[in-house]
Short mmCIF file of C-alpha atoms in Angstrom, two decimals:
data_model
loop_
_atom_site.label_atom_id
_atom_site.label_comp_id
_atom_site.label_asym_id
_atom_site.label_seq_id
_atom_site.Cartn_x
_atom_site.Cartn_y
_atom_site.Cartn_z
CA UNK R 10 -29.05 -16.11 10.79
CA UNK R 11 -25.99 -15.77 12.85
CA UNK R 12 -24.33 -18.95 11.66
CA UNK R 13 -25.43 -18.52 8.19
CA UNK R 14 -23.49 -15.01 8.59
CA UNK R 15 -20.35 -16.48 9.91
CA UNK R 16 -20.47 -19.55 7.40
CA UNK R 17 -20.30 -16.33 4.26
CA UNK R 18 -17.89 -14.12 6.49
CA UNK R 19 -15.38 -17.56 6.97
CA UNK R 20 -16.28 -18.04 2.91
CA UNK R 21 -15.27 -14.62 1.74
CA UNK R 22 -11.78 -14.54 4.40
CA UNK R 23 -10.70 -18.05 3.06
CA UNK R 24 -11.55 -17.30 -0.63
CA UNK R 25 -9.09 -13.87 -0.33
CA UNK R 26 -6.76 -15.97 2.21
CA UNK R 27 -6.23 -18.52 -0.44
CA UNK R 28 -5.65 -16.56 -3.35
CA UNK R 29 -3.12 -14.38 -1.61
CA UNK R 30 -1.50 -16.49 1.05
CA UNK R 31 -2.51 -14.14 3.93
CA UNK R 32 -4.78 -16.86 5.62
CA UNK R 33 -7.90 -14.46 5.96
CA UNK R 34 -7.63 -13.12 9.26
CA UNK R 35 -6.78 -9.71 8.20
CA UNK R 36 -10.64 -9.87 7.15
CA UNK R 37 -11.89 -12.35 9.72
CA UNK R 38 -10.65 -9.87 12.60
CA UNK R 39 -12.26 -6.86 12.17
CA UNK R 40 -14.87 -8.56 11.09
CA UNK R 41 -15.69 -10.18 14.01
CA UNK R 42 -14.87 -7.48 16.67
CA UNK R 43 -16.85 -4.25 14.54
CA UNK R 44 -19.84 -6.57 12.53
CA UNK R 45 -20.08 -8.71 15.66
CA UNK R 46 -19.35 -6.86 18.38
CA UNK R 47 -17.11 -10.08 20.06
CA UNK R 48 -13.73 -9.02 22.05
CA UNK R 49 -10.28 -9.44 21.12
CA UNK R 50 -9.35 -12.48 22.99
CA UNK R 51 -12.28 -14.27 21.09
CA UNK R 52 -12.05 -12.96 17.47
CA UNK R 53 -7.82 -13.38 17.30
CA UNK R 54 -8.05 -16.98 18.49
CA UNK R 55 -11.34 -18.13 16.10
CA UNK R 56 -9.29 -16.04 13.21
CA UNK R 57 -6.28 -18.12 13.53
CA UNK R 58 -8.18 -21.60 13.77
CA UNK R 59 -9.41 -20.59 10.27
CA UNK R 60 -5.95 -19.26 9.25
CA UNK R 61 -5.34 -23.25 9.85
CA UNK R 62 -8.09 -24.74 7.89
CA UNK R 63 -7.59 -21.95 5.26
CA UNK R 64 -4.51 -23.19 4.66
CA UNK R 65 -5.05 -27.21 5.42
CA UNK R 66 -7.59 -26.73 2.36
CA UNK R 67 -5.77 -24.90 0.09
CA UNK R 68 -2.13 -26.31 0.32
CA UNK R 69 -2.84 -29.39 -0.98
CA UNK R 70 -4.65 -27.93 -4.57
CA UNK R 71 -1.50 -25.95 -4.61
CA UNK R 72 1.37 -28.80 -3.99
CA UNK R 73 -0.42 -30.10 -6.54
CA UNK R 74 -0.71 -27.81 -9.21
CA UNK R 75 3.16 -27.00 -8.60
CA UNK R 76 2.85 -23.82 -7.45
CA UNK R 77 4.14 -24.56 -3.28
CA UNK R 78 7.77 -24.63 -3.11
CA UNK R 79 7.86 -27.11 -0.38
CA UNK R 80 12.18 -26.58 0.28
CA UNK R 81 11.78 -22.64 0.32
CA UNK R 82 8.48 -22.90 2.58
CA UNK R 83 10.49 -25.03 5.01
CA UNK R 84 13.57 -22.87 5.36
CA UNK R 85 11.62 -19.96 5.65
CA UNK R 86 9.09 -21.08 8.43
CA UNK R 87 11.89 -22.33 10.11
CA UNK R 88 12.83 -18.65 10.81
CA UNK R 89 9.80 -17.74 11.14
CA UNK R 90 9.03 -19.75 13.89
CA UNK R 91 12.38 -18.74 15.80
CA UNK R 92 11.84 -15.43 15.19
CA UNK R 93 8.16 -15.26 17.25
CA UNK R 94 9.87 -17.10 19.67
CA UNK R 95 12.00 -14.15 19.96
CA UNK R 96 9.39 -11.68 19.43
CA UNK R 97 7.09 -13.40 22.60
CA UNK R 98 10.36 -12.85 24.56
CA UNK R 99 11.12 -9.09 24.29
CA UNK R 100 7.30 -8.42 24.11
CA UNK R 101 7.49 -6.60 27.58
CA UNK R 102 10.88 -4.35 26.40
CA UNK R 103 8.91 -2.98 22.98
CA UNK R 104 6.32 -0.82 22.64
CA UNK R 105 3.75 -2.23 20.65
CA UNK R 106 2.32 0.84 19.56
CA UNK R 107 5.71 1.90 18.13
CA UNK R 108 6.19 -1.34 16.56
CA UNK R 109 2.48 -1.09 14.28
CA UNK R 110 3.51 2.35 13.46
CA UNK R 111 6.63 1.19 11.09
CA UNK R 112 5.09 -1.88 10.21
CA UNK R 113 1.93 0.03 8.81
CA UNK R 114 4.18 2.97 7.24
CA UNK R 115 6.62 -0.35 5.92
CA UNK R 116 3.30 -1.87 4.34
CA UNK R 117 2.15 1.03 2.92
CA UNK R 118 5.17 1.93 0.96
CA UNK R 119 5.14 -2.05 -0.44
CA UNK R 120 1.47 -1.14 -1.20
CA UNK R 121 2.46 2.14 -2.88
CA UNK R 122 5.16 0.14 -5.20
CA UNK R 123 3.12 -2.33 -6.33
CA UNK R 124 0.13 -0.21 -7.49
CA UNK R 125 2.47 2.54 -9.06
CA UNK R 126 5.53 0.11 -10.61
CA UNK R 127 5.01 -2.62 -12.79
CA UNK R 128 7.82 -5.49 -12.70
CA UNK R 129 10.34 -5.44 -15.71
CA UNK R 130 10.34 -9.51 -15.94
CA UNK R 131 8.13 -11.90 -16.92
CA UNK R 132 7.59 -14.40 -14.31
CA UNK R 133 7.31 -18.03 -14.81
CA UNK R 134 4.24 -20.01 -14.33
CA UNK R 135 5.02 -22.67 -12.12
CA UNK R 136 8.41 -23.43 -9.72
CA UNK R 137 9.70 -25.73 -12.37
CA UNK R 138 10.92 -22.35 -14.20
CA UNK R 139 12.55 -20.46 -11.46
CA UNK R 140 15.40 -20.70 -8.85
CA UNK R 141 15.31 -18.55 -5.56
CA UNK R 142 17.69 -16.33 -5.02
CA UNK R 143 19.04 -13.83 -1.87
CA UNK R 144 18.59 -16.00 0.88
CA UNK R 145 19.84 -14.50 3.29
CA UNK R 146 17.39 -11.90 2.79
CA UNK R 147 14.25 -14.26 3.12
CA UNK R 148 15.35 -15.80 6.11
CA UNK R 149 16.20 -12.68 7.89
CA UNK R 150 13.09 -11.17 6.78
CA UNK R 151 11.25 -14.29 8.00
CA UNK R 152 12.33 -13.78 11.16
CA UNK R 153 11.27 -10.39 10.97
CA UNK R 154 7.87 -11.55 10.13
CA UNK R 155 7.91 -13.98 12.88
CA UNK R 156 8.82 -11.39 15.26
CA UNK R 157 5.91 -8.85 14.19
CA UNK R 158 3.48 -12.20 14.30
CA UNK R 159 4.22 -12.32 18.05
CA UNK R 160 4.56 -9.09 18.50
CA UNK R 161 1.30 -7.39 16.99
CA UNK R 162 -0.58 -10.54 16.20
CA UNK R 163 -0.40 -10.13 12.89
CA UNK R 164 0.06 -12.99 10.38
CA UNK R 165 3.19 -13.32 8.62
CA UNK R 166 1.61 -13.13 5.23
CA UNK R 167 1.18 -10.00 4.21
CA UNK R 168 5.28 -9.46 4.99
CA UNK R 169 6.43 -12.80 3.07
CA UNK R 170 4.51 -12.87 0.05
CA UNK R 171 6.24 -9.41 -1.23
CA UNK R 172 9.77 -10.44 0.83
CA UNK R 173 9.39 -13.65 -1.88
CA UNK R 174 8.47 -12.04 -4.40
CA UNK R 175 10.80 -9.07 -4.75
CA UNK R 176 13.42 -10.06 -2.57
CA UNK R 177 14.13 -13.81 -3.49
CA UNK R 178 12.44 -13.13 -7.28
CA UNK R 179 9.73 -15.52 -6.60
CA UNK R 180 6.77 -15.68 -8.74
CA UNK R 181 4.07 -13.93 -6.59
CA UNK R 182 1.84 -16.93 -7.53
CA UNK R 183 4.15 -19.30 -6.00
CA UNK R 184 4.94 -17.00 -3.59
CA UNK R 185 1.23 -16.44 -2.54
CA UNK R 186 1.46 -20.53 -2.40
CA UNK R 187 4.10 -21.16 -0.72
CA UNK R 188 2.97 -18.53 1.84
CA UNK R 189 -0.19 -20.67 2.43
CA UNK R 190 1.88 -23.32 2.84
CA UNK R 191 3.21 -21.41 5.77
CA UNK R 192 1.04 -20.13 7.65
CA UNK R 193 -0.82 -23.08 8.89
CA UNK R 194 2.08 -24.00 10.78
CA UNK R 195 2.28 -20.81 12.33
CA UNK R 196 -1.06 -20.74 13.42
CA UNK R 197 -1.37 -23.69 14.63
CA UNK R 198 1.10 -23.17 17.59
CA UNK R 199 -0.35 -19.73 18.06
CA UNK R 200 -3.83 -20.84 18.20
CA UNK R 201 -2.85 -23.88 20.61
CA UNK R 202 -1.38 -21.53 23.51
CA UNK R 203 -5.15 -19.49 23.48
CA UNK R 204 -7.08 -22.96 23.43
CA UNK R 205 -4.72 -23.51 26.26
CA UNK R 206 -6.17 -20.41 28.18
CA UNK R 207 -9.57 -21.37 27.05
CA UNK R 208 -10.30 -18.84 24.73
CA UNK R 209 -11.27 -20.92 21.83
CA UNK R 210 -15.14 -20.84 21.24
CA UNK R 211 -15.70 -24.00 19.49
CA UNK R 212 -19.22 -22.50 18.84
CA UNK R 213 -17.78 -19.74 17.03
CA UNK R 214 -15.01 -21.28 15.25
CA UNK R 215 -17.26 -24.35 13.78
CA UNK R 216 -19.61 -22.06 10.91
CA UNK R 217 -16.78 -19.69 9.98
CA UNK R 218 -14.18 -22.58 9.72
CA UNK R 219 -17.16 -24.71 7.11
CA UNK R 220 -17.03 -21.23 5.05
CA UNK R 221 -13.30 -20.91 5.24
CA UNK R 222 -13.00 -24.64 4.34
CA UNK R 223 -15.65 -23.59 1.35
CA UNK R 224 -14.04 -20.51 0.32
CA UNK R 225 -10.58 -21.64 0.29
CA UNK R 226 -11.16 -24.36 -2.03
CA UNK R 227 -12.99 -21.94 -4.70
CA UNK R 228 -9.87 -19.35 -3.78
CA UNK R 229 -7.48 -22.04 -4.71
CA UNK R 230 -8.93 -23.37 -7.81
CA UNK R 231 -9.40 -19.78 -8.97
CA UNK R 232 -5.89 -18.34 -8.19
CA UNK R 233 -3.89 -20.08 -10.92
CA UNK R 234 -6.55 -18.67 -13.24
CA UNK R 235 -6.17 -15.33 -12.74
CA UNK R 236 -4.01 -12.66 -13.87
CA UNK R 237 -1.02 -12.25 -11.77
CA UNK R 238 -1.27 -8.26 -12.56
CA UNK R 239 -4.65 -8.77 -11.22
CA UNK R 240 -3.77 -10.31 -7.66
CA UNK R 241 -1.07 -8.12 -6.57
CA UNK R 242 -3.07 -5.03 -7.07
CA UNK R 243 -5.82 -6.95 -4.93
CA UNK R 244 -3.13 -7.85 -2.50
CA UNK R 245 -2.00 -4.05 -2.66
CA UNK R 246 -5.17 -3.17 -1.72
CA UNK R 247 -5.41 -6.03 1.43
CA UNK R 248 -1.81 -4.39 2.36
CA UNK R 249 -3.39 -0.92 2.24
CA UNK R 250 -5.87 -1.76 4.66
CA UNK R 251 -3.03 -3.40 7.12
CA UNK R 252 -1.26 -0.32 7.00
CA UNK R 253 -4.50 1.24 8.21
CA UNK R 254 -5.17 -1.05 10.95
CA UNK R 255 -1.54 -0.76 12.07
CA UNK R 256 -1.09 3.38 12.16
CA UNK R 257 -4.78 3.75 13.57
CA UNK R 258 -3.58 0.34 16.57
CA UNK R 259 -0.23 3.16 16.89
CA UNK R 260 -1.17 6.24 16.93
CA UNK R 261 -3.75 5.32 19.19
CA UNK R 262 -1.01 3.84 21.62
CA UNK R 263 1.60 6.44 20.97
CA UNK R 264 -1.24 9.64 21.12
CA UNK R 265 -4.00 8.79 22.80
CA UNK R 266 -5.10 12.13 23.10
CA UNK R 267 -5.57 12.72 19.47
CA UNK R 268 -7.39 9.48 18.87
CA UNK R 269 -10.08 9.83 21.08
#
């Protein structure tokens, strides 16, 4: 019953992972620490083995359907890498705590916007119709989102798909894409350094990466298919429940009294 669990868990994560380019593991973590009661160093490590299958299995529907834009992904990964390298080194001179606090009240303005404003252009369908634009902004915001990756163990995701898409005028389809794209090689080197310390439970990670490996190939078939209007109020709704994650993870660093 367990397995069977863990195979529909991995199935719902990589269905919403794939459609979103968020990977899952905003789902797959909670999940597994509050529905099954595992620790930390278990649940962030099995989540980000299925943030790499999620995205294994989806990337290649979406490279080709022409929806990835393979240059942008590159450049901006590139950042993203260096800037959790610089994020794991000034990890002991930042608070944490402080750190989730504007990242959740940052996430839950971008939430607020896209529920309550509507864009004013139509976007194009594919990546054949539309040129990137501000740059600089993407990659400095990659690094950003590499740095809060490393820093709260977060997945860059739910940071670059609205950076693309209202920063660099992306179409949030390709920018949920190309953001899939992404984070596979993020996780990958993240997921390495904990199977490194051992705390990789191939017994854990086996049924909910079969369900993520299921759910991200419905996810990715059914993304192109729906409404964009109706993903980014779903992603709003993932980003609303980051912010929550993140102000409860601070405030319970930054006031401990109050939170218990």
């Amino acid at each position: 019953m367990t397995v069977l669990l863990l195979m529909v868990v991995g199935g719902l994560a990589g269905a919403l992972g794939a459609m979103l380019g968020i990977g899952g593991g905003i789902v797959l973590v909670p999940a597994l620490v509050l529905g099954f009661g595992l620790p930390l160093e278990e649940a962030v490590p099995a989540s980000l083995m299925c943030v790499v299958a999620n995205s294994c299995a989806a990337a290649a529907g979406y490279v080709d359907n022409h929806l990835s834009d393979i240059r942008l992904g590159l450049t901006l990964e590139l950042a993203t890498v260096l800037g959790a390298i610089a994020g794991g080194l000034v990890a002991a001179l930042i608070a944490p705590a402080m750190v989730a606090v504007v990242f959740g009240l940052f996430t839950l303005y971008v939430a607020l916007q896209m529920i309550l404003l509507r864009s004013p252009r139509r976007e194009p369908a594919t990546l054949d119709d539309y040129q990137p634009t501000n740059y600089p902004l993407g990659i400095s915001g990659s690094f950003v989102a590499g740095g809060l990756s490393a820093l709260l163990g977060v997945g860059g995701g739910p940071l670059k798909v609205p950076l693309m898409s209202y920063g660099m005028h992306v179409p949030f389809k390709v920018a949920s894409a190309t953001s899939n794209l992404m984070i596979g090689v993020t996780g990958a080197a993240s997921v390495a350094a904990y199977a490194l310390r051992g705390h990789l439970k191939l017994a854990l990670v086996s049924p909910l990466v079969v369900g993520v490996l299921a759910g991200a190939y419905v996810g990715s078939r059914l993304m192109p298919k729906v409404p964009t209007a109706v993903l980014k109020r779903l992603f709003a709704l993932v980003l609303l429940t980051v912010a929550g994650q993140m102000l409860w993870k601070g405030g319970a660093g930054l006031w401990p009294s109050i939170w218990e």
